[in-house]
């Protein structure tokens, strides 16, 4: 791997190597730019470093200090953070879905949220690029939305839990399909086909999973980029001319300064606004790129409620990827009394997570808990990914407490809105019908759960109403960019990683075009 | 074939966890042990999962990091405050039935005293107490066997994905015919 010196002024210094930053690093390097990508986490080698163990693999999460408040404080950890080269894609559930086209114009077409400054047809092109780059395994034809080509790799075998979703959906007259997943169903390069070990959400120890870590990062390095791990960015420096000059970062026990012509922040919806706010100067007293006052605002999550039940049959839901089948029915139906949509997928929680659900949703403990847990192999469930509306009351600010680097920590404030609650109730009702249709007994709902994040540096049409433009370029500082899920104006009812990658691919192409026109 | 080296290292370290407290003070340790025994009562015919020791180890490693939910302090301090508060209600002197009744009141937020001011009983019970105890227990191979979880499987993986199918190395359920299950499980390993 090529390594740059601190006083080398690289073309792009990217902070974060997840779905946004890792993808962008690969594509920008392939476009011929000099690139350094920093990550606060370790550069893991899956074959040597990854255990089949829920607790051990917490090493992949961002567990630095954070304060949560609001009426419904978020639970930070595995579902919404990552601290490793490759970011949270190292432990993502591999679900790789496209947005419904109308969501890019949800204000104009559907009457809620905000429009994106992006066109769905252009995104369709970049979704395809991302799907090819990750060799997504999926169905030949996808039941919802505009036509798309068949997925690059055939769909995976469906496990018992996935079949039960299908049975329930058919009973309700809904379409279902095999979930497009970023784990290969046949060999690809150094990746063997998925062996269905089921620890997907805790890091793939065989490299069957196609994450940033084993797709875009190697491509970035091959194209001459440097991946600098264990490097925590503390501050972006800006000169008197109002341009970013580089980044102060902590590595090997000391602070350093890396020069760069352009700085890209790809820290996701908590660390991105935190870094911009922590980089305040007398000329930018409210943080960088924040003349709109919107840095940290409109924090969104996705509703992740579930319904569980018990079958007489053995389901053994721990085998295979947890979400092998999906129905997006309610993402594409508009005859409902709330805004936004949701999908649901089959489930396969491992023992600790299942115990968390039993204690969290049902409050079980004592002998009742231990006895109930013994039905583990007969449990079945459905879990939603639902759209949460952008709301100014939900935000990331700086707290006065500090972390191990001496940096002010983020305070994360979240409460469900009225529309969110109605959507969740609707989803729980529908998933309950599906569980009843398959003959599940002792059905219960997990009402309290959320997962992916978005917002906090939204893209838009004007400097007054957004932080970055359609090219992820900040309105205030021409060589400061944000490229990750924080640019989402709305979050849709599907997992966000493929959309983040598509945005990064588009941004890389736009940067190349702008460079050719002398517009950088 | 089904446990790679990284998995073995992680589980070995868990089985070898120090049985003496290194984070909690002597009295807190006693209260914690009683509490773990009530939240997850274990059979006496096998070695117990050392739940309290695993929590002690976790708090020593990461008791002042992670997510803090207002108004609770960081996890380690929250645990200490809650154990002391529970002790203040005479938890150690109650018989099992009354101890469980006290814990039920804690779960429903029905305990009140100044000792709970920074660790609201219901919030701590739901967000710290239950998760930490069940994580320690259900992360232990003894518990995996108890619930019939097939367990770590890297690089071997699983093959039989369908309903009512088990891979040959997975145990069959005892159900109503323990003798038949014993015979079927003789070659499972």
GROMACS .gro file of C-alpha atoms in nm, chain A residues 35-415:
model
  381
   35UNK     CA    1  -0.651   0.964  -0.180
   36UNK     CA    2  -0.600   0.900   0.191
   37UNK     CA    3  -0.889   0.748   0.385
   38UNK     CA    4  -0.874   0.766   0.764
   39UNK     CA    5  -1.062   0.531   0.990
   40UNK     CA    6  -1.078   0.544   1.368
   41UNK     CA    7  -1.106   0.165   1.384
   42UNK     CA    8  -0.886  -0.134   1.313
   43UNK     CA    9  -0.813  -0.290   0.976
   44UNK     CA   10  -0.939  -0.642   1.052
   45UNK     CA   11  -0.854  -0.959   0.860
   46UNK     CA   12  -1.179  -1.160   0.869
   47UNK     CA   13  -1.026  -1.507   0.835
   48UNK     CA   14  -0.796  -1.455   1.135
   49UNK     CA   15  -0.982  -1.198   1.343
   50UNK     CA   16  -1.353  -1.277   1.329
   51UNK     CA   17  -1.512  -1.512   1.581
   52UNK     CA   18  -1.856  -1.670   1.560
   53UNK     CA   19  -1.951  -1.494   1.879
   54UNK     CA   20  -2.200  -1.217   1.952
   55UNK     CA   21  -2.001  -1.063   2.238
   56UNK     CA   22  -1.650  -1.089   2.095
   57UNK     CA   23  -1.757  -0.917   1.776
   58UNK     CA   24  -1.873  -0.606   1.962
   59UNK     CA   25  -1.521  -0.494   1.871
   60UNK     CA   26  -1.674  -0.389   1.539
   61UNK     CA   27  -1.909  -0.132   1.695
   62UNK     CA   28  -1.853   0.231   1.785
   63UNK     CA   29  -1.865   0.207   2.163
   64UNK     CA   30  -1.700   0.538   2.249
   65UNK     CA   31  -1.885   0.768   2.485
   66UNK     CA   32  -2.221   0.901   2.371
   67UNK     CA   33  -2.515   1.049   2.557
   68UNK     CA   34  -2.871   0.971   2.445
   69UNK     CA   35  -3.188   1.150   2.548
   70UNK     CA   36  -3.532   1.247   2.416
   71UNK     CA   37  -3.863   1.069   2.473
   72UNK     CA   38  -3.728   0.755   2.299
   73UNK     CA   39  -3.349   0.752   2.347
   74UNK     CA   40  -3.171   0.558   2.073
   75UNK     CA   41  -2.976   0.246   2.159
   76UNK     CA   42  -2.633   0.295   2.002
   77UNK     CA   43  -2.426  -0.004   1.896
   78UNK     CA   44  -2.440  -0.281   1.639
   79UNK     CA   45  -2.744  -0.168   1.445
   80UNK     CA   46  -2.631   0.185   1.381
   81UNK     CA   47  -2.256   0.217   1.412
   82UNK     CA   48  -1.924   0.068   1.313
   83UNK     CA   49  -1.564   0.131   1.412
   84UNK     CA   50  -1.345  -0.059   1.169
   85UNK     CA   51  -1.201  -0.017   0.823
   86UNK     CA   52  -1.506  -0.086   0.609
   87UNK     CA   53  -1.736   0.084   0.861
   88UNK     CA   54  -2.065  -0.069   0.967
   89UNK     CA   55  -2.079  -0.263   0.639
   90UNK     CA   56  -1.835  -0.506   0.804
   91UNK     CA   57  -2.125  -0.623   1.020
   92UNK     CA   58  -2.428  -0.515   0.815
   93UNK     CA   59  -2.699  -0.771   0.742
   94UNK     CA   60  -2.611  -0.749   0.369
   95UNK     CA   61  -2.963  -0.638   0.270
   96UNK     CA   62  -2.911  -0.438  -0.050
   97UNK     CA   63  -3.227  -0.264  -0.166
   98UNK     CA   64  -3.307   0.022  -0.399
   99UNK     CA   65  -3.527   0.312  -0.296
  100UNK     CA   66  -3.873   0.339  -0.443
  101UNK     CA   67  -3.829   0.604  -0.718
  102UNK     CA   68  -4.095   0.836  -0.574
  103UNK     CA   69  -3.900   0.868  -0.248
  104UNK     CA   70  -3.647   1.094  -0.419
  105UNK     CA   71  -3.936   1.339  -0.462
  106UNK     CA   72  -4.146   1.250  -0.159
  107UNK     CA   73  -4.246   1.613  -0.090
  108UNK     CA   74  -4.370   1.676  -0.446
  109UNK     CA   75  -4.512   1.334  -0.524
  110UNK     CA   76  -4.619   1.190  -0.189
  111UNK     CA   77  -4.670   1.499   0.022
  112UNK     CA   78  -4.422   1.451   0.307
  113UNK     CA   79  -4.057   1.500   0.401
  114UNK     CA   80  -3.831   1.674   0.152
  115UNK     CA   81  -3.731   1.628  -0.211
  116UNK     CA   82  -3.383   1.506  -0.296
  117UNK     CA   83  -3.181   1.704  -0.552
  118UNK     CA   84  -3.119   1.370  -0.727
  119UNK     CA   85  -3.311   1.202  -1.006
  120UNK     CA   86  -3.415   0.841  -0.957
  121UNK     CA   87  -3.314   0.742  -1.311
  122UNK     CA   88  -2.961   0.856  -1.248
  123UNK     CA   89  -2.965   0.670  -0.914
  124UNK     CA   90  -3.093   0.358  -1.091
  125UNK     CA   91  -2.773   0.363  -1.297
  126UNK     CA   92  -2.554   0.388  -0.985
  127UNK     CA   93  -2.757   0.128  -0.795
  128UNK     CA   94  -2.671  -0.112  -1.074
  129UNK     CA   95  -2.301  -0.023  -1.048
  130UNK     CA   96  -2.310  -0.090  -0.674
  131UNK     CA   97  -2.493  -0.419  -0.721
  132UNK     CA   98  -2.233  -0.535  -0.971
  133UNK     CA   99  -1.944  -0.423  -0.751
  134UNK     CA  100  -2.081  -0.631  -0.463
  135UNK     CA  101  -2.212  -0.922  -0.676
  136UNK     CA  102  -2.549  -0.905  -0.506
  137UNK     CA  103  -2.731  -1.238  -0.489
  138UNK     CA  104  -3.098  -1.187  -0.561
  139UNK     CA  105  -3.403  -1.293  -0.759
  140UNK     CA  106  -3.430  -1.303  -1.136
  141UNK     CA  107  -3.714  -1.053  -1.132
  142UNK     CA  108  -3.795  -0.816  -0.851
  143UNK     CA  109  -4.166  -0.778  -0.778
  144UNK     CA  110  -4.178  -0.406  -0.700
  145UNK     CA  111  -4.087  -0.084  -0.876
  146UNK     CA  112  -3.958  -0.016  -1.228
  147UNK     CA  113  -3.795  -0.303  -1.412
  148UNK     CA  114  -3.437  -0.380  -1.321
  149UNK     CA  115  -3.195  -0.638  -1.459
  150UNK     CA  116  -3.162  -0.970  -1.283
  151UNK     CA  117  -2.921  -0.967  -0.991
  152UNK     CA  118  -2.560  -1.061  -1.069
  153UNK     CA  119  -2.566  -1.381  -0.858
  154UNK     CA  120  -2.853  -1.624  -0.811
  155UNK     CA  121  -3.063  -1.596  -0.497
  156UNK     CA  122  -2.969  -1.798  -0.189
  157UNK     CA  123  -3.151  -2.107  -0.072
  158UNK     CA  124  -3.434  -1.998   0.157
  159UNK     CA  125  -3.429  -2.128   0.515
  160UNK     CA  126  -3.729  -2.231   0.721
  161UNK     CA  127  -3.779  -1.883   0.868
  162UNK     CA  128  -3.772  -1.734   0.518
  163UNK     CA  129  -4.029  -1.983   0.391
  164UNK     CA  130  -4.263  -1.892   0.675
  165UNK     CA  131  -4.252  -1.526   0.569
  166UNK     CA  132  -4.345  -1.637   0.218
  167UNK     CA  133  -4.633  -1.850   0.344
  168UNK     CA  134  -4.769  -1.561   0.551
  169UNK     CA  135  -4.735  -1.310   0.267
  170UNK     CA  136  -4.918  -1.539   0.026
  171UNK     CA  137  -5.198  -1.590   0.274
  172UNK     CA  138  -5.235  -1.212   0.294
  173UNK     CA  139  -5.225  -1.174  -0.085
  174UNK     CA  140  -4.889  -0.996  -0.082
  175UNK     CA  141  -4.591  -1.058  -0.304
  176UNK     CA  142  -4.263  -1.165  -0.151
  177UNK     CA  143  -3.919  -1.243  -0.288
  178UNK     CA  144  -3.572  -1.358  -0.195
  179UNK     CA  145  -3.393  -1.062  -0.039
  180UNK     CA  146  -3.109  -0.918  -0.251
  181UNK     CA  147  -2.806  -0.988  -0.031
  182UNK     CA  148  -2.440  -0.890  -0.042
  183UNK     CA  149  -2.308  -1.240   0.019
  184UNK     CA  150  -2.211  -1.454  -0.275
  185UNK     CA  151  -2.412  -1.762  -0.373
  186UNK     CA  152  -2.121  -1.889  -0.589
  187UNK     CA  153  -1.744  -1.833  -0.577
  188UNK     CA  154  -1.616  -1.489  -0.667
  189UNK     CA  155  -1.247  -1.398  -0.666
  190UNK     CA  156  -1.113  -1.484  -0.324
  191UNK     CA  157  -1.463  -1.522  -0.179
  192UNK     CA  158  -1.606  -1.871  -0.133
  193UNK     CA  159  -1.983  -1.907  -0.148
  194UNK     CA  160  -2.175  -1.836   0.172
  195UNK     CA  161  -2.177  -2.136   0.410
  196UNK     CA  162  -2.487  -2.020   0.602
  197UNK     CA  163  -2.314  -1.997   0.938
  198UNK     CA  164  -2.559  -1.724   1.038
  199UNK     CA  165  -2.330  -1.475   1.216
  200UNK     CA  166  -2.363  -1.225   0.931
  201UNK     CA  167  -2.445  -0.935   1.160
  202UNK     CA  168  -2.125  -0.993   1.357
  203UNK     CA  169  -1.872  -0.993   1.074
  204UNK     CA  170  -1.827  -1.262   0.811
  205UNK     CA  171  -1.536  -1.494   0.898
  206UNK     CA  172  -1.521  -1.658   0.553
  207UNK     CA  173  -1.526  -1.343   0.335
  208UNK     CA  174  -1.838  -1.458   0.153
  209UNK     CA  175  -1.997  -1.128   0.254
  210UNK     CA  176  -1.922  -0.852   0.006
  211UNK     CA  177  -1.866  -0.546   0.224
  212UNK     CA  178  -1.660  -0.231   0.175
  213UNK     CA  179  -1.382  -0.413   0.361
  214UNK     CA  180  -1.329  -0.675   0.090
  215UNK     CA  181  -1.456  -0.492  -0.220
  216UNK     CA  182  -1.393  -0.116  -0.235
  217UNK     CA  183  -1.103  -0.098   0.012
  218UNK     CA  184  -0.884  -0.344  -0.186
  219UNK     CA  185  -0.980  -0.161  -0.505
  220UNK     CA  186  -0.881   0.169  -0.345
  221UNK     CA  187  -0.542   0.032  -0.237
  222UNK     CA  188  -0.481  -0.125  -0.578
  223UNK     CA  189  -0.547   0.214  -0.736
  224UNK     CA  190  -0.292   0.386  -0.511
  225UNK     CA  191  -0.499   0.507  -0.215
  226UNK     CA  192  -0.372   0.490   0.143
  227UNK     CA  193  -0.602   0.345   0.410
  228UNK     CA  194  -0.485   0.481   0.746
  229UNK     CA  195  -0.646   0.283   1.028
  230UNK     CA  196  -0.662   0.371   1.399
  231UNK     CA  197  -0.666   0.738   1.299
  232UNK     CA  198  -0.932   0.944   1.479
  233UNK     CA  199  -1.012   1.275   1.314
  234UNK     CA  200  -1.054   1.551   1.571
  235UNK     CA  201  -1.074   1.869   1.371
  236UNK     CA  202  -1.091   1.996   1.015
  237UNK     CA  203  -0.872   2.305   0.972
  238UNK     CA  204  -0.994   2.596   0.760
  239UNK     CA  205  -0.778   2.889   0.645
  240UNK     CA  206  -0.860   3.261   0.624
  241UNK     CA  207  -0.963   3.220   0.262
  242UNK     CA  208  -1.242   2.994   0.383
  243UNK     CA  209  -1.098   2.672   0.245
  244UNK     CA  210  -1.028   2.348   0.427
  245UNK     CA  211  -0.653   2.279   0.448
  246UNK     CA  212  -0.647   1.934   0.609
  247UNK     CA  213  -0.738   1.736   0.915
  248UNK     CA  214  -0.595   1.704   1.264
  249UNK     CA  215  -0.610   1.338   1.366
  250UNK     CA  216  -0.500   1.123   1.658
  251UNK     CA  217  -0.282   0.819   1.589
  252UNK     CA  218  -0.020   0.624   1.786
  253UNK     CA  219  -0.075   0.836   2.095
  254UNK     CA  220  -0.023   1.177   1.935
  255UNK     CA  221  -0.199   1.440   1.728
  256UNK     CA  222  -0.091   1.493   1.367
  257UNK     CA  223  -0.199   1.716   1.080
  258UNK     CA  224  -0.254   1.579   0.729
  259UNK     CA  225  -0.268   1.831   0.445
  260UNK     CA  226  -0.524   1.791   0.169
  261UNK     CA  227  -0.678   1.984  -0.120
  262UNK     CA  228  -1.023   1.845  -0.041
  263UNK     CA  229  -1.169   1.698   0.277
  264UNK     CA  230  -1.460   1.454   0.269
  265UNK     CA  231  -1.647   1.371   0.591
  266UNK     CA  232  -1.790   1.018   0.585
  267UNK     CA  233  -1.847   0.943   0.952
  268UNK     CA  234  -2.222   0.865   0.933
  269UNK     CA  235  -2.507   1.044   1.102
  270UNK     CA  236  -2.348   1.090   1.446
  271UNK     CA  237  -1.973   1.134   1.385
  272UNK     CA  238  -2.015   1.350   1.073
  273UNK     CA  239  -2.206   1.633   1.245
  274UNK     CA  240  -1.992   1.587   1.556
  275UNK     CA  241  -1.671   1.651   1.360
  276UNK     CA  242  -1.821   1.948   1.174
  277UNK     CA  243  -1.942   2.098   1.503
  278UNK     CA  244  -1.614   2.022   1.682
  279UNK     CA  245  -1.427   2.207   1.403
  280UNK     CA  246  -1.584   2.546   1.488
  281UNK     CA  247  -1.361   2.853   1.449
  282UNK     CA  248  -1.421   3.223   1.522
  283UNK     CA  249  -1.525   3.261   1.157
  284UNK     CA  250  -1.745   2.951   1.175
  285UNK     CA  251  -1.869   2.975   1.536
  286UNK     CA  252  -2.146   2.718   1.487
  287UNK     CA  253  -1.925   2.461   1.317
  288UNK     CA  254  -1.819   2.410   0.958
  289UNK     CA  255  -2.068   2.398   0.669
  290UNK     CA  256  -2.334   2.513   0.912
  291UNK     CA  257  -2.452   2.854   0.788
  292UNK     CA  258  -2.797   2.694   0.750
  293UNK     CA  259  -2.792   2.580   1.113
  294UNK     CA  260  -2.886   2.232   0.987
  295UNK     CA  261  -2.571   2.039   1.077
  296UNK     CA  262  -2.688   1.777   1.325
  297UNK     CA  263  -3.057   1.847   1.255
  298UNK     CA  264  -3.319   1.607   1.113
  299UNK     CA  265  -3.160   1.300   1.265
  300UNK     CA  266  -3.356   1.000   1.143
  301UNK     CA  267  -3.352   0.635   1.234
  302UNK     CA  268  -3.568   0.357   1.091
  303UNK     CA  269  -3.841   0.179   1.281
  304UNK     CA  270  -3.731  -0.179   1.343
  305UNK     CA  271  -4.025  -0.328   1.532
  306UNK     CA  272  -4.101  -0.696   1.506
  307UNK     CA  273  -4.360  -0.965   1.572
  308UNK     CA  274  -4.256  -1.307   1.699
  309UNK     CA  275  -4.434  -1.635   1.756
  310UNK     CA  276  -4.379  -2.005   1.808
  311UNK     CA  277  -4.425  -2.298   1.572
  312UNK     CA  278  -4.474  -2.665   1.655
  313UNK     CA  279  -4.212  -2.737   1.388
  314UNK     CA  280  -3.841  -2.687   1.437
  315UNK     CA  281  -3.740  -2.369   1.255
  316UNK     CA  282  -3.377  -2.330   1.370
  317UNK     CA  283  -3.368  -1.971   1.248
  318UNK     CA  284  -2.998  -1.924   1.318
  319UNK     CA  285  -2.903  -2.095   0.993
  320UNK     CA  286  -2.818  -1.879   0.695
  321UNK     CA  287  -2.837  -1.502   0.655
  322UNK     CA  288  -3.108  -1.372   0.888
  323UNK     CA  289  -3.319  -1.193   0.627
  324UNK     CA  290  -3.350  -1.434   0.336
  325UNK     CA  291  -3.698  -1.322   0.228
  326UNK     CA  292  -3.875  -0.987   0.215
  327UNK     CA  293  -4.202  -0.820   0.132
  328UNK     CA  294  -4.196  -0.457   0.023
  329UNK     CA  295  -4.574  -0.458  -0.018
  330UNK     CA  296  -4.634  -0.154   0.202
  331UNK     CA  297  -4.355   0.047   0.043
  332UNK     CA  298  -4.548   0.048  -0.285
  333UNK     CA  299  -4.908   0.081  -0.154
  334UNK     CA  300  -5.036   0.432  -0.103
  335UNK     CA  301  -5.387   0.354   0.023
  336UNK     CA  302  -5.300   0.403   0.389
  337UNK     CA  303  -5.352   0.674   0.648
  338UNK     CA  304  -4.990   0.769   0.718
  339UNK     CA  305  -4.684   0.892   0.532
  340UNK     CA  306  -4.390   0.673   0.438
  341UNK     CA  307  -4.356   0.302   0.388
  342UNK     CA  308  -4.201  -0.008   0.531
  343UNK     CA  309  -4.089  -0.356   0.440
  344UNK     CA  310  -4.047  -0.660   0.657
  345UNK     CA  311  -3.800  -0.943   0.646
  346UNK     CA  312  -3.755  -1.288   0.796
  347UNK     CA  313  -3.556  -1.305   1.119
  348UNK     CA  314  -3.287  -1.518   1.279
  349UNK     CA  315  -3.167  -1.363   1.606
  350UNK     CA  316  -2.880  -1.545   1.776
  351UNK     CA  317  -2.914  -1.642   2.144
  352UNK     CA  318  -2.811  -1.314   2.309
  353UNK     CA  319  -3.019  -1.102   2.078
  354UNK     CA  320  -3.317  -1.332   2.126
  355UNK     CA  321  -3.273  -1.298   2.504
  356UNK     CA  322  -3.264  -0.918   2.464
  357UNK     CA  323  -3.595  -0.937   2.276
  358UNK     CA  324  -3.750  -1.161   2.541
  359UNK     CA  325  -3.642  -0.928   2.822
  360UNK     CA  326  -3.696  -0.603   2.630
  361UNK     CA  327  -4.033  -0.674   2.470
  362UNK     CA  328  -4.189  -0.905   2.728
  363UNK     CA  329  -3.997  -0.811   3.043
  364UNK     CA  330  -3.929  -1.180   3.110
  365UNK     CA  331  -3.680  -1.287   3.377
  366UNK     CA  332  -3.631  -1.562   3.630
  367UNK     CA  333  -3.742  -1.919   3.565
  368UNK     CA  334  -3.999  -1.788   3.314
  369UNK     CA  335  -3.722  -1.652   3.095
  370UNK     CA  336  -3.501  -1.960   3.117
  371UNK     CA  337  -3.792  -2.191   3.032
  372UNK     CA  338  -3.911  -1.975   2.744
  373UNK     CA  339  -3.564  -1.955   2.594
  374UNK     CA  340  -3.569  -2.334   2.557
  375UNK     CA  341  -3.818  -2.291   2.272
  376UNK     CA  342  -3.548  -2.111   2.072
  377UNK     CA  343  -3.552  -2.357   1.784
  378UNK     CA  344  -3.928  -2.319   1.737
  379UNK     CA  345  -3.941  -1.940   1.722
  380UNK     CA  346  -4.017  -1.745   1.408
  381UNK     CA  347  -4.045  -1.373   1.345
  382UNK     CA  348  -4.085  -1.081   1.110
  383UNK     CA  349  -3.902  -0.750   1.148
  384UNK     CA  350  -3.978  -0.424   0.973
  385UNK     CA  351  -3.755  -0.155   0.833
  386UNK     CA  352  -3.976   0.152   0.834
  387UNK     CA  353  -3.949   0.511   0.725
  388UNK     CA  354  -3.913   0.772   0.998
  389UNK     CA  355  -4.000   1.127   0.899
  390UNK     CA  356  -3.741   1.405   0.929
  391UNK     CA  357  -3.815   1.615   1.237
  392UNK     CA  358  -3.618   1.913   1.369
  393UNK     CA  359  -3.667   1.791   1.727
  394UNK     CA  360  -3.435   1.499   1.656
  395UNK     CA  361  -3.074   1.603   1.643
  396UNK     CA  362  -2.707   1.558   1.730
  397UNK     CA  363  -2.541   1.827   1.940
  398UNK     CA  364  -2.218   1.850   2.138
  399UNK     CA  365  -2.217   1.757   2.505
  400UNK     CA  366  -1.974   1.907   2.754
  401UNK     CA  367  -1.828   1.567   2.843
  402UNK     CA  368  -1.523   1.443   2.655
  403UNK     CA  369  -1.403   1.113   2.514
  404UNK     CA  370  -1.066   0.934   2.536
  405UNK     CA  371  -0.920   1.172   2.275
  406UNK     CA  372  -1.030   1.480   2.470
  407UNK     CA  373  -1.298   1.561   2.211
  408UNK     CA  374  -1.648   1.672   2.307
  409UNK     CA  375  -1.888   1.380   2.275
  410UNK     CA  376  -2.217   1.379   2.085
  411UNK     CA  377  -2.555   1.411   2.252
  412UNK     CA  378  -2.817   1.224   2.051
  413UNK     CA  379  -3.177   1.334   2.094
  414UNK     CA  380  -3.463   1.130   1.951
  415UNK     CA  381  -3.838   1.090   1.990
   0.00000   0.00000   0.00000
